[in-house]
Amino acid sequence: MSQDQYILAIETSCDETAVAIVKNERELVTNVVASQIESHKRFGGVVPEIASRHHIEQITITLEEALKEADLTIDDMDAITVTEGPGLVGALLVGVNAAKSIAFAKQKPLVGVHHIAGHIYANRLEKEFEFPLLSLVVSGGHTELILMREHGSYEIIGETRDDAAGEAYDKVARTLRLPYPGGPEIDRLAAEGEESIDFPRAWLEQGSYDFSFSGLKSAVINRLHNADQKGEKLRPEDIASSFQASVVDVLSTKAYRAAEEYGVKQLIVAGGVAANKGLRKALVDKFEESETELLIPPMHLCTDNAAMIAAAGAVAFNQGHRSGWDLNANPGLDLEQYGNRKYAAEKSP
């Protein structure tokens, strides 16, 4: 590029208010995140109305802090990108309307971004993509294997049929009376325990790359309830270790098998559960002898942030994608449709 390009991104899909700026598609300039964990902890999960109100309170502060850190202004931006879905509709609306207001006031191009595409592209801030590649997306609401043959193209070859891995973690954590968020707590306990209980692995039918964690979740909960009724003492550390072993075994085995079958050059791990130490180790071990390169983002790019939205948005922008002024929150936005759709360039400057 003859001149540096700056992309500003806003992310408010759930319980983090985030603003980031990325330079020339891959260079992270600033990434400011205002977390709401302490507000939701007492409820044991995210309360949508509280999340939306916090976004309203934090969006301007976060934006100003990001621009100050970068020593840039909105006038320096080449485009404004924002998460349009999926997510909590009230939370999404705060970010979408903030982005539209900024873009309209400054007559900047506006680009809506899919939240999962953002998680995938977080990896590109660390290492350039080589196609074809496979992405293992593991988060609170998503567990998917996504094949990418080029930038902006997404083919889902496997997905969860019931609970996502992150949902199973949260439900098991609540049963163990662990504080919110439960995923990191189970990961911590698992490192201190032993895999002493043989929990089921849902491999499904032969050749399937789909996932199912509902049965595993139920098996763990039933084991705890049965032990309680019998007065049997189970170590939470061993429950966590055995549960996590089942999850990471299925995730890493199916990801490896798919990577081999499709002959991909890279396996990219994305989503909040990518921060899980047990999963990271299992994947490193599994792909140690593989010709497929394993990419796992650093911890600060695993959980929700705006840097990932800027990275994905920059690619979409440079492919000519534009969103119109009628851009709206889309809590059920489909990833494959998002990748295939045509943006109305004439509706946005």
Coordinates of C-alpha atoms in Angstrom, one line a residue:
M1 CA 0.0 0.0 0.0
S2 CA 1.3 3.4 -1.0
Q3 CA -0.4 5.1 2.0
D4 CA -1.2 3.6 5.4
Q5 CA -4.8 2.5 5.8
Y6 CA -6.6 2.7 9.2
I7 CA -9.7 0.8 10.0
L8 CA -11.7 1.5 13.2
A9 CA -13.9 -1.2 14.6
I10 CA -16.6 -1.4 17.3
E11 CA -17.7 -4.6 19.0
T12 CA -20.7 -4.8 21.4
S13 CA -22.1 -8.3 20.7
C14 CA -22.3 -9.5 24.3
D15 CA -20.7 -8.1 27.5
E16 CA -17.6 -6.4 26.3
T17 CA -17.6 -2.9 24.9
A18 CA -14.6 -2.7 22.6
V19 CA -13.0 -0.3 20.1
A20 CA -9.9 -1.0 18.1
I21 CA -7.8 0.4 15.2
V22 CA -5.9 -1.8 12.7
K23 CA -3.4 -0.5 10.3
N24 CA -2.9 -2.0 6.8
E25 CA -5.1 -5.0 7.6
R26 CA -2.7 -6.8 10.0
E27 CA -1.0 -4.3 12.3
L28 CA -2.8 -3.7 15.6
V29 CA -2.6 -0.1 16.6
T30 CA -4.9 -0.1 19.7
N31 CA -7.4 -2.4 21.2
V32 CA -9.5 -1.1 24.1
V33 CA -11.9 -3.4 25.9
A34 CA -14.3 -2.5 28.8
S35 CA -15.4 -5.7 30.5
Q36 CA -18.7 -6.2 32.3
I37 CA -17.8 -9.4 34.1
E38 CA -18.1 -8.0 37.6
S39 CA -21.7 -6.7 36.8
H40 CA -22.9 -10.1 35.5
K41 CA -21.0 -12.3 38.0
R42 CA -23.7 -12.0 40.7
F43 CA -26.3 -13.3 38.3
G44 CA -24.2 -16.3 37.1
G45 CA -24.4 -15.2 33.5
V46 CA -24.9 -12.3 31.1
V47 CA -28.2 -10.3 31.6
P48 CA -29.0 -8.7 28.2
E49 CA -30.6 -5.6 29.5
I50 CA -27.7 -4.8 31.9
A51 CA -25.3 -5.5 29.0
S52 CA -27.0 -3.0 26.7
R53 CA -27.1 -0.3 29.4
H54 CA -23.4 -0.8 30.1
H55 CA -22.6 -0.5 26.4
I56 CA -24.4 2.8 26.2
E57 CA -22.4 4.1 29.2
Q58 CA -19.1 2.8 27.9
I59 CA -19.1 3.3 24.1
T60 CA -18.1 6.9 23.9
I61 CA -15.5 6.5 26.7
T62 CA -14.0 3.5 24.9
L63 CA -13.9 5.2 21.6
E64 CA -12.2 8.3 22.9
E65 CA -9.6 6.1 24.8
A66 CA -8.8 4.1 21.6
L67 CA -8.3 7.3 19.5
K68 CA -6.2 8.8 22.3
E69 CA -4.0 5.7 22.6
A70 CA -3.5 5.6 18.8
D71 CA -2.9 9.4 18.6
L72 CA -5.4 9.5 15.7
T73 CA -8.8 11.0 14.9
I74 CA -11.9 9.8 13.1
D75 CA -10.8 11.8 10.1
D76 CA -7.7 9.6 9.8
M77 CA -9.9 6.5 9.4
D78 CA -10.5 4.9 6.0
A79 CA -13.6 3.0 7.2
I80 CA -15.7 2.3 10.2
T81 CA -16.5 -1.4 10.8
V82 CA -18.8 -2.9 13.4
T83 CA -20.2 -6.2 14.6
E84 CA -23.7 -6.6 13.1
G85 CA -24.3 -10.1 14.4
P86 CA -24.7 -12.6 15.8
G87 CA -25.1 -11.6 19.4
L88 CA -27.6 -10.0 21.9
V89 CA -29.8 -7.8 19.8
G90 CA -29.9 -4.9 22.4
A91 CA -26.1 -5.0 22.8
L92 CA -25.5 -5.2 19.0
L93 CA -27.8 -2.2 18.4
V94 CA -25.6 0.1 20.6
G95 CA -22.5 -0.7 18.5
V96 CA -24.3 -0.6 15.1
N97 CA -25.9 2.8 15.8
A98 CA -22.6 4.2 17.2
A99 CA -20.8 3.1 14.0
K100 CA -23.5 4.4 11.7
S101 CA -23.5 7.8 13.5
I102 CA -19.8 8.2 13.2
A103 CA -19.7 7.1 9.6
F104 CA -22.6 9.3 8.6
A105 CA -21.2 12.4 10.5
K106 CA -17.7 12.0 9.0
Q107 CA -18.9 10.5 5.6
K108 CA -16.8 7.4 6.0
P109 CA -17.5 4.0 4.5
L110 CA -19.4 1.6 6.8
V111 CA -18.8 -2.1 6.9
G112 CA -20.8 -4.6 8.9
V113 CA -18.8 -7.6 10.2
H114 CA -19.9 -11.1 11.3
H115 CA -18.7 -11.8 14.8
I116 CA -17.4 -15.3 14.0
A117 CA -15.5 -14.0 11.0
G118 CA -13.9 -11.6 13.4
H119 CA -12.8 -14.4 15.7
I120 CA -11.2 -16.2 12.7
Y121 CA -9.4 -13.1 11.5
A122 CA -7.9 -12.4 14.9
N123 CA -5.3 -15.0 13.9
R124 CA -4.3 -12.9 10.9
L125 CA -3.0 -10.2 13.2
E126 CA -0.3 -12.7 14.2
K127 CA 0.3 -14.7 11.0
E128 CA -0.7 -14.3 7.4
F129 CA -3.3 -16.8 6.2
E130 CA -2.4 -19.6 3.7
F131 CA -5.3 -21.1 1.8
P132 CA -7.0 -23.5 1.9
L133 CA -7.3 -23.4 5.7
L134 CA -9.6 -24.8 8.3
S135 CA -10.9 -22.9 11.4
L136 CA -12.0 -24.5 14.6
V137 CA -14.4 -22.0 16.2
V138 CA -15.1 -22.8 19.9
S139 CA -17.0 -20.2 21.9
G140 CA -20.0 -19.9 24.3
G141 CA -22.5 -20.2 21.5
H142 CA -20.6 -21.7 18.6
T143 CA -18.7 -24.9 17.9
E144 CA -17.9 -25.2 14.2
L145 CA -15.3 -26.4 11.7
I146 CA -15.1 -23.8 8.8
L147 CA -13.3 -24.4 5.6
M148 CA -11.9 -21.3 3.9
R149 CA -10.6 -21.4 0.3
E150 CA -10.0 -17.7 0.1
H151 CA -10.5 -14.5 2.0
G152 CA -14.1 -13.9 3.0
S153 CA -15.3 -17.4 1.9
Y154 CA -16.8 -19.6 4.6
E155 CA -18.0 -23.2 4.3
I156 CA -19.2 -24.9 7.5
I157 CA -18.3 -28.6 7.3
G158 CA -19.2 -29.3 10.9
E159 CA -21.2 -27.6 13.7
T160 CA -22.8 -28.4 17.0
R161 CA -26.2 -30.1 17.0
D162 CA -27.1 -29.0 20.5
D163 CA -24.9 -27.3 23.2
A164 CA -21.8 -25.5 22.1
A165 CA -18.6 -26.5 24.0
G166 CA -18.7 -23.1 25.8
E167 CA -22.3 -23.7 26.9
A168 CA -21.4 -27.1 28.3
Y169 CA -18.6 -25.6 30.2
D170 CA -20.8 -22.9 31.7
K171 CA -23.6 -25.4 32.7
V172 CA -21.1 -27.8 34.3
A173 CA -19.5 -24.9 36.1
R174 CA -22.8 -23.8 37.6
T175 CA -23.5 -27.4 38.8
L176 CA -20.1 -27.3 40.5
R177 CA -21.1 -23.9 42.0
L178 CA -18.1 -22.2 40.4
P179 CA -18.1 -18.5 39.9
Y180 CA -18.9 -16.9 36.5
P181 CA -17.5 -17.1 34.0
G182 CA -17.3 -20.9 34.5
G183 CA -15.0 -21.9 31.6
P184 CA -11.7 -20.5 32.9
E185 CA -12.6 -21.9 36.4
I186 CA -13.0 -25.4 35.0
D187 CA -9.8 -25.1 33.0
R188 CA -8.0 -24.1 36.2
L189 CA -9.5 -27.0 38.2
A190 CA -8.8 -29.5 35.4
A191 CA -5.1 -28.8 35.7
E192 CA -5.2 -29.8 39.4
G193 CA -7.3 -32.9 39.0
E194 CA -7.0 -36.4 37.5
E195 CA -9.0 -37.9 34.6
S196 CA -10.5 -40.5 36.9
I197 CA -14.1 -40.7 35.4
D198 CA -14.8 -42.0 31.9
F199 CA -17.3 -39.5 30.6
P200 CA -18.8 -40.2 27.1
R201 CA -17.4 -38.8 23.8
A202 CA -20.1 -38.1 21.2
W203 CA -18.4 -39.1 17.9
L204 CA -21.7 -39.2 16.1
E205 CA -22.1 -41.2 12.8
Q206 CA -18.9 -42.2 10.9
G207 CA -17.4 -39.4 8.9
S208 CA -19.4 -36.6 10.6
Y209 CA -17.6 -33.4 11.6
D210 CA -20.6 -32.3 13.7
F211 CA -20.4 -31.9 17.5
S212 CA -22.7 -32.7 20.4
F213 CA -22.0 -31.9 24.0
S214 CA -25.5 -32.1 25.5
G215 CA -25.0 -35.8 26.4
L216 CA -21.7 -35.1 28.1
K217 CA -23.1 -32.2 30.0
S218 CA -26.0 -34.4 31.2
A219 CA -23.6 -37.2 32.1
V220 CA -21.6 -34.9 34.3
I221 CA -24.6 -33.4 36.0
N222 CA -26.1 -36.8 36.6
R223 CA -22.9 -38.1 38.1
L224 CA -22.8 -35.2 40.5
H225 CA -26.4 -35.6 41.5
N226 CA -26.1 -39.4 42.0
A227 CA -23.0 -38.9 44.1
D228 CA -24.8 -36.3 46.2
Q229 CA -27.8 -38.6 46.8
K230 CA -25.4 -41.4 47.9
G231 CA -23.4 -39.1 50.1
E232 CA -20.4 -39.8 48.0
K233 CA -17.7 -37.1 47.8
L234 CA -16.3 -36.3 44.4
R235 CA -13.3 -34.0 43.9
P236 CA -14.4 -31.0 41.8
E237 CA -10.9 -31.1 40.3
D238 CA -11.4 -34.7 39.0
I239 CA -14.8 -33.8 37.6
A240 CA -13.3 -30.9 35.8
S241 CA -10.4 -32.8 34.5
S242 CA -12.5 -35.7 33.3
F243 CA -15.1 -33.4 31.7
Q244 CA -12.4 -31.3 29.9
A245 CA -10.6 -34.4 28.7
S246 CA -13.8 -35.5 26.9
V247 CA -14.4 -32.1 25.3
V248 CA -10.8 -31.6 24.0
D249 CA -10.5 -35.2 22.8
V250 CA -13.5 -34.7 20.5
L251 CA -12.5 -31.2 19.4
S252 CA -8.9 -32.0 18.6
T253 CA -9.6 -35.4 17.0
K254 CA -12.3 -34.1 14.6
A255 CA -10.2 -31.0 13.8
Y256 CA -7.2 -33.1 12.9
R257 CA -9.2 -35.6 10.9
A258 CA -10.8 -32.7 8.9
A259 CA -7.5 -31.0 8.3
E260 CA -6.1 -34.2 6.9
E261 CA -9.1 -35.0 4.7
Y262 CA -9.3 -31.5 3.2
G263 CA -5.5 -31.1 2.9
V264 CA -5.5 -27.6 4.4
K265 CA -2.3 -25.6 5.0
Q266 CA -3.4 -24.2 8.3
L267 CA -5.7 -25.0 11.2
I268 CA -6.8 -21.8 12.9
V269 CA -8.4 -21.9 16.4
A270 CA -10.9 -19.1 17.2
G271 CA -13.3 -18.1 19.8
G272 CA -13.3 -17.6 23.6
V273 CA -12.6 -21.3 24.4
A274 CA -9.4 -21.0 22.4
A275 CA -8.0 -19.5 25.6
N276 CA -8.5 -22.9 27.3
K277 CA -5.1 -24.3 28.2
G278 CA -6.3 -27.9 28.0
L279 CA -7.5 -27.4 24.5
R280 CA -4.4 -25.6 23.4
K281 CA -2.2 -28.3 24.7
A282 CA -4.3 -31.1 23.1
L283 CA -4.1 -29.4 19.7
V284 CA -0.4 -28.7 19.9
D285 CA 0.2 -32.4 20.7
K286 CA -2.2 -33.6 18.0
F287 CA -0.6 -31.4 15.2
E288 CA 3.0 -31.8 16.3
E289 CA 3.8 -34.2 13.5
S290 CA 1.2 -32.8 11.0
E291 CA 2.1 -30.9 7.8
T292 CA -0.8 -28.5 8.7
E293 CA 0.4 -25.4 10.6
L294 CA -1.5 -24.8 13.8
L295 CA -2.4 -21.2 14.6
I296 CA -3.8 -20.3 18.0
P297 CA -4.2 -16.6 18.9
P298 CA -2.7 -15.0 22.0
M299 CA -5.0 -14.9 25.0
H300 CA -6.0 -11.2 24.6
L301 CA -7.3 -12.0 21.0
C302 CA -9.3 -15.1 22.0
T303 CA -12.1 -13.4 24.0
D304 CA -14.4 -10.8 22.4
N305 CA -12.5 -7.7 21.2
A306 CA -12.7 -5.1 18.4
A307 CA -9.2 -5.9 17.0
M308 CA -10.7 -9.0 15.4
I309 CA -13.6 -7.1 13.9
A310 CA -11.1 -4.5 12.4
A311 CA -9.0 -7.4 10.9
A312 CA -12.1 -9.0 9.3
G313 CA -13.6 -5.7 8.4
A314 CA -10.4 -4.5 6.7
V315 CA -10.4 -7.5 4.3
A316 CA -14.1 -7.0 3.5
F317 CA -13.6 -3.3 2.9
N318 CA -10.7 -3.9 0.6
Q319 CA -12.8 -6.4 -1.3
G320 CA -15.2 -3.6 -2.0
H321 CA -17.9 -4.5 0.5
R322 CA -20.0 -1.7 1.9
S323 CA -23.0 -1.6 4.2
G324 CA -25.9 0.8 3.7
W325 CA -27.3 3.3 6.1
D326 CA -30.0 0.7 6.8
L327 CA -27.5 -1.6 8.5
N328 CA -29.2 -3.1 11.5
A329 CA -28.4 -5.5 14.3
N330 CA -28.8 -9.1 13.1
P331 CA -28.7 -11.5 16.1
G332 CA -29.1 -14.6 13.9
L333 CA -26.7 -13.6 11.1
D334 CA -25.6 -16.7 9.1
L335 CA -21.8 -16.9 8.4
E336 CA -22.1 -18.6 5.0
Q337 CA -24.7 -16.1 3.8
Y338 CA -22.6 -13.2 5.2
G339 CA -19.7 -14.4 3.2
N340 CA -21.7 -14.8 0.0
R341 CA -23.9 -11.7 0.1
K342 CA -23.4 -8.6 -2.0
Y343 CA -23.1 -5.3 -0.1
A344 CA -24.9 -2.2 -1.4
A345 CA -21.9 0.0 -2.1
E346 CA -24.0 2.8 -3.5
K347 CA -25.8 3.3 -0.2
S348 CA -22.6 4.2 1.7
P349 CA -19.9 6.7 0.8

